[in-house]
């Protein structure tokens, strides 16, 4: 949670996605996957979850036999606002 708050603070101070990823990488903050990338930072900044919103029904498995998923359009998502405290 502290890392996400730091990302928001850096972005509000005017740092770009690339610079934020460099700062996090040099600060020895463990990344969610292999490394901090601008794409990861963008995904965090645009996620509605950090605004206190729960989003469900965004994807569905194509089949129980397959690992492929189908992504639904935003109109089909179930969005519930103010379900938890926003950052």
PDB file of N, CA and C in Angstrom:
ATOM      1  N   UNK A   1       0.827  -1.187   0.000  1.00  0.00           N
ATOM      2  CA  UNK A   1       0.000   0.000   0.000  1.00  0.00           C
ATOM      3  C   UNK A   1       0.871   1.250   0.000  1.00  0.00           C
ATOM      4  N   UNK A   2       1.965   1.214   0.735  1.00  0.00           N
ATOM      5  CA  UNK A   2       2.856   2.369   0.786  1.00  0.00           C
ATOM      6  C   UNK A   2       3.483   2.640  -0.572  1.00  0.00           C
ATOM      7  N   UNK A   3       3.756   1.582  -1.316  1.00  0.00           N
ATOM      8  CA  UNK A   3       4.348   1.749  -2.646  1.00  0.00           C
ATOM      9  C   UNK A   3       3.367   2.425  -3.593  1.00  0.00           C
ATOM     10  N   UNK A   4       2.116   2.033  -3.525  1.00  0.00           N
ATOM     11  CA  UNK A   4       1.094   2.646  -4.391  1.00  0.00           C
ATOM     12  C   UNK A   4       0.930   4.125  -4.037  1.00  0.00           C
ATOM     13  N   UNK A   5       0.939   4.439  -2.751  1.00  0.00           N
ATOM     14  CA  UNK A   5       0.850   5.843  -2.333  1.00  0.00           C
ATOM     15  C   UNK A   5       2.046   6.633  -2.849  1.00  0.00           C
ATOM     16  N   UNK A   6       3.222   6.031  -2.803  1.00  0.00           N
ATOM     17  CA  UNK A   6       4.431   6.685  -3.315  1.00  0.00           C
ATOM     18  C   UNK A   6       4.318   6.940  -4.816  1.00  0.00           C
ATOM     19  N   UNK A   7       3.761   5.993  -5.552  1.00  0.00           N
ATOM     20  CA  UNK A   7       3.568   6.163  -6.997  1.00  0.00           C
ATOM     21  C   UNK A   7       2.644   7.342  -7.262  1.00  0.00           C
ATOM     22  N   UNK A   8       1.533   7.410  -6.540  1.00  0.00           N
ATOM     23  CA  UNK A   8       0.600   8.534  -6.703  1.00  0.00           C
ATOM     24  C   UNK A   8       1.268   9.863  -6.349  1.00  0.00           C
ATOM     25  N   UNK A   9       2.021   9.892  -5.250  1.00  0.00           N
ATOM     26  CA  UNK A   9       2.699  11.126  -4.831  1.00  0.00           C
ATOM     27  C   UNK A   9       3.702  11.584  -5.890  1.00  0.00           C
ATOM     28  N   UNK A  10       4.490  10.670  -6.414  1.00  0.00           N
ATOM     29  CA  UNK A  10       5.470  11.029  -7.448  1.00  0.00           C
ATOM     30  C   UNK A  10       4.777  11.549  -8.706  1.00  0.00           C
ATOM     31  N   UNK A  11       3.677  10.912  -9.070  1.00  0.00           N
ATOM     32  CA  UNK A  11       2.944  11.345 -10.263  1.00  0.00           C
ATOM     33  C   UNK A  11       2.360  12.744 -10.066  1.00  0.00           C
ATOM     34  N   UNK A  12       1.821  12.994  -8.867  1.00  0.00           N
ATOM     35  CA  UNK A  12       1.254  14.316  -8.586  1.00  0.00           C
ATOM     36  C   UNK A  12       2.327  15.407  -8.522  1.00  0.00           C
ATOM     37  N   UNK A  13       3.569  15.018  -8.224  1.00  0.00           N
ATOM     38  CA  UNK A  13       4.679  15.971  -8.217  1.00  0.00           C
ATOM     39  C   UNK A  13       5.183  16.264  -9.628  1.00  0.00           C
ATOM     40  N   UNK A  14       4.644  15.558 -10.622  1.00  0.00           N
ATOM     41  CA  UNK A  14       4.998  15.845 -12.009  1.00  0.00           C
ATOM     42  C   UNK A  14       5.948  14.859 -12.656  1.00  0.00           C
ATOM     43  N   UNK A  15       6.300  13.795 -11.958  1.00  0.00           N
ATOM     44  CA  UNK A  15       7.175  12.794 -12.547  1.00  0.00           C
ATOM     45  C   UNK A  15       6.403  11.958 -13.559  1.00  0.00           C
ATOM     46  N   UNK A  16       7.064  11.584 -14.641  1.00  0.00           N
ATOM     47  CA  UNK A  16       6.448  10.750 -15.661  1.00  0.00           C
ATOM     48  C   UNK A  16       6.545   9.280 -15.306  1.00  0.00           C
ATOM     49  N   UNK A  17       5.899   8.461 -16.114  1.00  0.00           N
ATOM     50  CA  UNK A  17       5.859   7.026 -15.859  1.00  0.00           C
ATOM     51  C   UNK A  17       7.251   6.406 -15.857  1.00  0.00           C
ATOM     52  N   UNK A  18       8.079   6.799 -16.839  1.00  0.00           N
ATOM     53  CA  UNK A  18       9.424   6.245 -16.953  1.00  0.00           C
ATOM     54  C   UNK A  18      10.272   6.612 -15.725  1.00  0.00           C
ATOM     55  N   UNK A  19      10.199   7.875 -15.303  1.00  0.00           N
ATOM     56  CA  UNK A  19      10.991   8.341 -14.165  1.00  0.00           C
ATOM     57  C   UNK A  19      10.547   7.652 -12.871  1.00  0.00           C
ATOM     58  N   UNK A  20       9.246   7.468 -12.712  1.00  0.00           N
ATOM     59  CA  UNK A  20       8.744   6.780 -11.519  1.00  0.00           C
ATOM     60  C   UNK A  20       9.262   5.344 -11.485  1.00  0.00           C
ATOM     61  N   UNK A  21       9.257   4.673 -12.617  1.00  0.00           N
ATOM     62  CA  UNK A  21       9.765   3.295 -12.653  1.00  0.00           C
ATOM     63  C   UNK A  21      11.254   3.256 -12.320  1.00  0.00           C
ATOM     64  N   UNK A  22      12.020   4.251 -12.769  1.00  0.00           N
ATOM     65  CA  UNK A  22      13.447   4.319 -12.426  1.00  0.00           C
ATOM     66  C   UNK A  22      13.652   4.547 -10.929  1.00  0.00           C
ATOM     67  N   UNK A  23      12.858   5.448 -10.343  1.00  0.00           N
ATOM     68  CA  UNK A  23      12.964   5.748  -8.912  1.00  0.00           C
ATOM     69  C   UNK A  23      12.655   4.502  -8.085  1.00  0.00           C
ATOM     70  N   UNK A  24      11.601   3.794  -8.439  1.00  0.00           N
ATOM     71  CA  UNK A  24      11.226   2.595  -7.689  1.00  0.00           C
ATOM     72  C   UNK A  24      12.281   1.499  -7.837  1.00  0.00           C
ATOM     73  N   UNK A  25      12.819   1.350  -9.029  1.00  0.00           N
ATOM     74  CA  UNK A  25      13.845   0.325  -9.266  1.00  0.00           C
ATOM     75  C   UNK A  25      15.114   0.634  -8.489  1.00  0.00           C
ATOM     76  N   UNK A  26      15.517   1.901  -8.464  1.00  0.00           N
ATOM     77  CA  UNK A  26      16.739   2.271  -7.755  1.00  0.00           C
ATOM     78  C   UNK A  26      16.554   2.270  -6.243  1.00  0.00           C
ATOM     79  N   UNK A  27      15.313   2.360  -5.781  1.00  0.00           N
ATOM     80  CA  UNK A  27      15.025   2.363  -4.355  1.00  0.00           C
ATOM     81  C   UNK A  27      14.917   0.974  -3.761  1.00  0.00           C
ATOM     82  N   UNK A  28      15.180  -0.033  -4.586  1.00  0.00           N
ATOM     83  CA  UNK A  28      15.145  -1.426  -4.127  1.00  0.00           C
ATOM     84  C   UNK A  28      13.765  -1.843  -3.611  1.00  0.00           C
ATOM     85  N   UNK A  29      12.736  -1.266  -4.201  1.00  0.00           N
ATOM     86  CA  UNK A  29      11.370  -1.656  -3.856  1.00  0.00           C
ATOM     87  C   UNK A  29      11.006  -2.845  -4.735  1.00  0.00           C
ATOM     88  N   UNK A  30      10.616  -3.966  -4.155  1.00  0.00           N
ATOM     89  CA  UNK A  30      10.322  -5.147  -4.973  1.00  0.00           C
ATOM     90  C   UNK A  30       9.154  -4.906  -5.919  1.00  0.00           C
ATOM     91  N   UNK A  31       9.335  -5.246  -7.194  1.00  0.00           N
ATOM     92  CA  UNK A  31       8.269  -5.045  -8.180  1.00  0.00           C
ATOM     93  C   UNK A  31       7.203  -6.126  -8.084  1.00  0.00           C
ATOM     94  N   UNK A  32       6.016  -5.860  -8.641  1.00  0.00           N
ATOM     95  CA  UNK A  32       4.963  -6.868  -8.605  1.00  0.00           C
ATOM     96  C   UNK A  32       5.314  -8.098  -9.453  1.00  0.00           C
ATOM     97  N   UNK A  33       6.079  -7.903 -10.511  1.00  0.00           N
ATOM     98  CA  UNK A  33       6.503  -9.032 -11.350  1.00  0.00           C
ATOM     99  C   UNK A  33       8.012  -8.986 -11.487  1.00  0.00           C
ATOM    100  N   UNK A  34       8.524  -8.919 -12.713  1.00  0.00           N
ATOM    101  CA  UNK A  34       9.972  -8.980 -12.906  1.00  0.00           C
ATOM    102  C   UNK A  34      10.677  -7.644 -12.671  1.00  0.00           C
ATOM    103  N   UNK A  35      10.053  -6.546 -13.069  1.00  0.00           N
ATOM    104  CA  UNK A  35      10.668  -5.233 -12.871  1.00  0.00           C
ATOM    105  C   UNK A  35       9.606  -4.144 -12.930  1.00  0.00           C
ATOM    106  N   UNK A  36       9.984  -2.964 -12.422  1.00  0.00           N
ATOM    107  CA  UNK A  36       9.095  -1.811 -12.522  1.00  0.00           C
ATOM    108  C   UNK A  36       9.198  -1.267 -13.941  1.00  0.00           C
ATOM    109  N   UNK A  37       8.093  -1.209 -14.628  1.00  0.00           N
ATOM    110  CA  UNK A  37       8.082  -0.669 -15.981  1.00  0.00           C
ATOM    111  C   UNK A  37       7.064   0.465 -16.042  1.00  0.00           C
ATOM    112  N   UNK A  38       7.196   1.342 -17.037  1.00  0.00           N
ATOM    113  CA  UNK A  38       6.196   2.401 -17.194  1.00  0.00           C
ATOM    114  C   UNK A  38       4.778   1.833 -17.362  1.00  0.00           C
ATOM    115  N   UNK A  39       4.672   0.674 -18.005  1.00  0.00           N
ATOM    116  CA  UNK A  39       3.365   0.038 -18.189  1.00  0.00           C
ATOM    117  C   UNK A  39       2.761  -0.375 -16.843  1.00  0.00           C
ATOM    118  N   UNK A  40       3.596  -0.882 -15.945  1.00  0.00           N
ATOM    119  CA  UNK A  40       3.129  -1.264 -14.609  1.00  0.00           C
ATOM    120  C   UNK A  40       2.649  -0.040 -13.840  1.00  0.00           C
ATOM    121  N   UNK A  41       3.407   1.043 -13.935  1.00  0.00           N
ATOM    122  CA  UNK A  41       3.036   2.296 -13.254  1.00  0.00           C
ATOM    123  C   UNK A  41       1.708   2.810 -13.806  1.00  0.00           C
ATOM    124  N   UNK A  42       1.552   2.782 -15.118  1.00  0.00           N
ATOM    125  CA  UNK A  42       0.310   3.247 -15.749  1.00  0.00           C
ATOM    126  C   UNK A  42      -0.878   2.400 -15.290  1.00  0.00           C
ATOM    127  N   UNK A  43      -0.681   1.093 -15.211  1.00  0.00           N
ATOM    128  CA  UNK A  43      -1.751   0.198 -14.782  1.00  0.00           C
ATOM    129  C   UNK A  43      -2.191   0.528 -13.357  1.00  0.00           C
ATOM    130  N   UNK A  44      -1.246   0.831 -12.490  1.00  0.00           N
ATOM    131  CA  UNK A  44      -1.572   1.185 -11.104  1.00  0.00           C
ATOM    132  C   UNK A  44      -2.315   2.525 -11.051  1.00  0.00           C
ATOM    133  N   UNK A  45      -1.829   3.517 -11.800  1.00  0.00           N
ATOM    134  CA  UNK A  45      -2.436   4.848 -11.768  1.00  0.00           C
ATOM    135  C   UNK A  45      -3.845   4.872 -12.363  1.00  0.00           C
ATOM    136  N   UNK A  46      -4.142   3.977 -13.286  1.00  0.00           N
ATOM    137  CA  UNK A  46      -5.454   3.977 -13.931  1.00  0.00           C
ATOM    138  C   UNK A  46      -6.419   2.955 -13.326  1.00  0.00           C
ATOM    139  N   UNK A  47      -5.959   2.194 -12.340  1.00  0.00           N
ATOM    140  CA  UNK A  47      -6.812   1.184 -11.720  1.00  0.00           C
ATOM    141  C   UNK A  47      -7.852   1.844 -10.816  1.00  0.00           C
ATOM    142  N   UNK A  48      -9.097   1.457 -10.990  1.00  0.00           N
ATOM    143  CA  UNK A  48     -10.178   2.003 -10.174  1.00  0.00           C
ATOM    144  C   UNK A  48     -10.169   1.444  -8.759  1.00  0.00           C
ATOM    145  N   UNK A  49      -9.482   0.348  -8.560  1.00  0.00           N
ATOM    146  CA  UNK A  49      -9.424  -0.284  -7.236  1.00  0.00           C
ATOM    147  C   UNK A  49      -8.857   0.672  -6.202  1.00  0.00           C
ATOM    148  N   UNK A  50      -7.851   1.457  -6.592  1.00  0.00           N
ATOM    149  CA  UNK A  50      -7.207   2.370  -5.652  1.00  0.00           C
ATOM    150  C   UNK A  50      -8.044   3.615  -5.376  1.00  0.00           C
ATOM    151  N   UNK A  51      -9.172   3.751  -6.074  1.00  0.00           N
ATOM    152  CA  UNK A  51     -10.094   4.864  -5.842  1.00  0.00           C
ATOM    153  C   UNK A  51     -11.268   4.456  -4.946  1.00  0.00           C
ATOM    154  N   UNK A  52     -11.220   3.215  -4.440  1.00  0.00           N
ATOM    155  CA  UNK A  52     -12.286   2.733  -3.564  1.00  0.00           C
ATOM    156  C   UNK A  52     -13.395   2.022  -4.303  1.00  0.00           C
ATOM    157  N   UNK A  53     -13.132   1.617  -5.531  1.00  0.00           N
ATOM    158  CA  UNK A  53     -14.138   0.981  -6.375  1.00  0.00           C
ATOM    159  C   UNK A  53     -13.804  -0.492  -6.587  1.00  0.00           C
ATOM    160  N   UNK A  54     -14.817  -1.340  -6.530  1.00  0.00           N
ATOM    161  CA  UNK A  54     -14.643  -2.750  -6.844  1.00  0.00           C
ATOM    162  C   UNK A  54     -15.164  -2.991  -8.254  1.00  0.00           C
ATOM    163  N   UNK A  55     -14.335  -3.643  -9.070  1.00  0.00           N
ATOM    164  CA  UNK A  55     -14.702  -3.946 -10.451  1.00  0.00           C
ATOM    165  C   UNK A  55     -14.675  -5.459 -10.617  1.00  0.00           C
ATOM    166  N   UNK A  56     -15.802  -6.025 -11.055  1.00  0.00           N
ATOM    167  CA  UNK A  56     -15.905  -7.468 -11.254  1.00  0.00           C
ATOM    168  C   UNK A  56     -16.469  -7.768 -12.633  1.00  0.00           C
ATOM    169  N   UNK A  57     -16.274  -8.991 -13.072  1.00  0.00           N
ATOM    170  CA  UNK A  57     -16.836  -9.419 -14.352  1.00  0.00           C
ATOM    171  C   UNK A  57     -16.103  -8.848 -15.548  1.00  0.00           C
ATOM    172  N   UNK A  58     -14.798  -8.635 -15.428  1.00  0.00           N
ATOM    173  CA  UNK A  58     -14.031  -8.060 -16.537  1.00  0.00           C
ATOM    174  C   UNK A  58     -13.585  -9.123 -17.527  1.00  0.00           C
ATOM    175  N   UNK A  59     -13.416 -10.363 -17.055  1.00  0.00           N
ATOM    176  CA  UNK A  59     -12.978 -11.444 -17.933  1.00  0.00           C
ATOM    177  C   UNK A  59     -13.738 -12.726 -17.615  1.00  0.00           C
ATOM    178  N   UNK A  60     -13.611 -13.681 -18.538  1.00  0.00           N
ATOM    179  CA  UNK A  60     -14.224 -14.990 -18.355  1.00  0.00           C
ATOM    180  C   UNK A  60     -13.344 -16.019 -19.050  1.00  0.00           C
ATOM    181  N   UNK A  61     -13.206 -17.183 -18.443  1.00  0.00           N
ATOM    182  CA  UNK A  61     -12.469 -18.266 -19.076  1.00  0.00           C
ATOM    183  C   UNK A  61     -13.236 -18.732 -20.306  1.00  0.00           C
ATOM    184  N   UNK A  62     -12.511 -18.962 -21.392  1.00  0.00           N
ATOM    185  CA  UNK A  62     -13.135 -19.424 -22.627  1.00  0.00           C
ATOM    186  C   UNK A  62     -13.753 -20.809 -22.408  1.00  0.00           C
ATOM    187  N   UNK A  63     -13.049 -21.652 -21.662  1.00  0.00           N
ATOM    188  CA  UNK A  63     -13.515 -22.990 -21.345  1.00  0.00           C
ATOM    189  C   UNK A  63     -12.752 -23.466 -20.118  1.00  0.00           C
ATOM    190  N   UNK A  64     -13.328 -24.379 -19.376  1.00  0.00           N
ATOM    191  CA  UNK A  64     -12.597 -24.889 -18.220  1.00  0.00           C
ATOM    192  C   UNK A  64     -11.377 -25.698 -18.653  1.00  0.00           C
ATOM    193  N   UNK A  65     -11.334 -26.111 -19.913  1.00  0.00           N
ATOM    194  CA  UNK A  65     -10.202 -26.863 -20.449  1.00  0.00           C
ATOM    195  C   UNK A  65      -9.091 -25.958 -20.963  1.00  0.00           C
ATOM    196  N   UNK A  66      -9.393 -24.689 -21.164  1.00  0.00           N
ATOM    197  CA  UNK A  66      -8.453 -23.760 -21.784  1.00  0.00           C
ATOM    198  C   UNK A  66      -7.984 -22.711 -20.788  1.00  0.00           C
ATOM    199  N   UNK A  67      -6.779 -22.199 -20.998  1.00  0.00           N
ATOM    200  CA  UNK A  67      -6.271 -21.103 -20.173  1.00  0.00           C
ATOM    201  C   UNK A  67      -6.616 -19.743 -20.765  1.00  0.00           C
ATOM    202  N   UNK A  68      -7.181 -19.726 -21.959  1.00  0.00           N
ATOM    203  CA  UNK A  68      -7.521 -18.465 -22.623  1.00  0.00           C
ATOM    204  C   UNK A  68      -8.696 -17.796 -21.921  1.00  0.00           C
ATOM    205  N   UNK A  69      -8.598 -16.465 -21.821  1.00  0.00           N
ATOM    206  CA  UNK A  69      -9.678 -15.692 -21.225  1.00  0.00           C
ATOM    207  C   UNK A  69     -10.230 -14.706 -22.245  1.00  0.00           C
ATOM    208  N   UNK A  70     -11.476 -14.371 -22.055  1.00  0.00           N
ATOM    209  CA  UNK A  70     -12.153 -13.382 -22.893  1.00  0.00           C
ATOM    210  C   UNK A  70     -12.336 -12.132 -22.045  1.00  0.00           C
ATOM    211  N   UNK A  71     -11.938 -10.983 -22.569  1.00  0.00           N
ATOM    212  CA  UNK A  71     -12.095  -9.717 -21.845  1.00  0.00           C
ATOM    213  C   UNK A  71     -13.368  -9.037 -22.335  1.00  0.00           C
ATOM    214  N   UNK A  72     -14.249  -8.693 -21.391  1.00  0.00           N
ATOM    215  CA  UNK A  72     -15.500  -8.025 -21.725  1.00  0.00           C
ATOM    216  C   UNK A  72     -15.296  -6.523 -21.874  1.00  0.00           C
ATOM    217  N   UNK A  73     -16.196  -5.881 -22.603  1.00  0.00           N
ATOM    218  CA  UNK A  73     -16.163  -4.423 -22.723  1.00  0.00           C
ATOM    219  C   UNK A  73     -16.597  -3.818 -21.388  1.00  0.00           C
ATOM    220  N   UNK A  74     -16.218  -2.578 -21.147  1.00  0.00           N
ATOM    221  CA  UNK A  74     -16.503  -1.922 -19.863  1.00  0.00           C
ATOM    222  C   UNK A  74     -18.000  -1.822 -19.566  1.00  0.00           C
ATOM    223  N   UNK A  75     -18.837  -1.805 -20.582  1.00  0.00           N
ATOM    224  CA  UNK A  75     -20.284  -1.718 -20.359  1.00  0.00           C
ATOM    225  C   UNK A  75     -20.817  -2.955 -19.640  1.00  0.00           C
ATOM    226  N   UNK A  76     -20.142  -4.084 -19.779  1.00  0.00           N
ATOM    227  CA  UNK A  76     -20.596  -5.340 -19.169  1.00  0.00           C
ATOM    228  C   UNK A  76     -19.999  -5.585 -17.783  1.00  0.00           C
ATOM    229  N   UNK A  77     -19.069  -4.746 -17.344  1.00  0.00           N
ATOM    230  CA  UNK A  77     -18.442  -4.913 -16.041  1.00  0.00           C
ATOM    231  C   UNK A  77     -19.433  -4.579 -14.929  1.00  0.00           C
ATOM    232  N   UNK A  78     -19.240  -5.178 -13.772  1.00  0.00           N
ATOM    233  CA  UNK A  78     -19.992  -4.825 -12.581  1.00  0.00           C
ATOM    234  C   UNK A  78     -19.098  -3.919 -11.742  1.00  0.00           C
ATOM    235  N   UNK A  79     -19.507  -2.647 -11.626  1.00  0.00           N
ATOM    236  CA  UNK A  79     -18.702  -1.652 -10.921  1.00  0.00           C
ATOM    237  C   UNK A  79     -19.478  -1.164  -9.702  1.00  0.00           C
ATOM    238  N   UNK A  80     -18.852  -1.284  -8.528  1.00  0.00           N
ATOM    239  CA  UNK A  80     -19.464  -0.823  -7.287  1.00  0.00           C
ATOM    240  C   UNK A  80     -18.519   0.180  -6.642  1.00  0.00           C
ATOM    241  N   UNK A  81     -18.983   1.416  -6.520  1.00  0.00           N
ATOM    242  CA  UNK A  81     -18.147   2.472  -5.973  1.00  0.00           C
ATOM    243  C   UNK A  81     -18.240   2.514  -4.441  1.00  0.00           C
ATOM    244  N   UNK A  82     -17.201   3.083  -3.838  1.00  0.00           N
ATOM    245  CA  UNK A  82     -17.121   3.289  -2.386  1.00  0.00           C
ATOM    246  C   UNK A  82     -17.267   1.995  -1.588  1.00  0.00           C
ATOM    247  N   UNK A  83     -16.630   0.927  -2.052  1.00  0.00           N
ATOM    248  CA  UNK A  83     -16.671  -0.328  -1.311  1.00  0.00           C
ATOM    249  C   UNK A  83     -15.563  -0.424  -0.277  1.00  0.00           C
ATOM    250  N   UNK A  84     -14.543   0.392  -0.412  1.00  0.00           N
ATOM    251  CA  UNK A  84     -13.444   0.405   0.541  1.00  0.00           C
ATOM    252  C   UNK A  84     -12.772   1.783   0.496  1.00  0.00           C
ATOM    253  N   UNK A  85     -11.879   2.010   1.436  1.00  0.00           N
ATOM    254  CA  UNK A  85     -11.228   3.305   1.532  1.00  0.00           C
ATOM    255  C   UNK A  85     -10.297   3.539   0.348  1.00  0.00           C
ATOM    256  N   UNK A  86     -10.390   4.704  -0.261  1.00  0.00           N
ATOM    257  CA  UNK A  86      -9.523   5.067  -1.371  1.00  0.00           C
ATOM    258  C   UNK A  86      -8.159   5.502  -0.860  1.00  0.00           C
ATOM    259  N   UNK A  87      -7.173   5.411  -1.721  1.00  0.00           N
ATOM    260  CA  UNK A  87      -5.807   5.831  -1.350  1.00  0.00           C
ATOM    261  C   UNK A  87      -5.701   7.332  -1.479  1.00  0.00           C
TER     262      UNK A  87
END
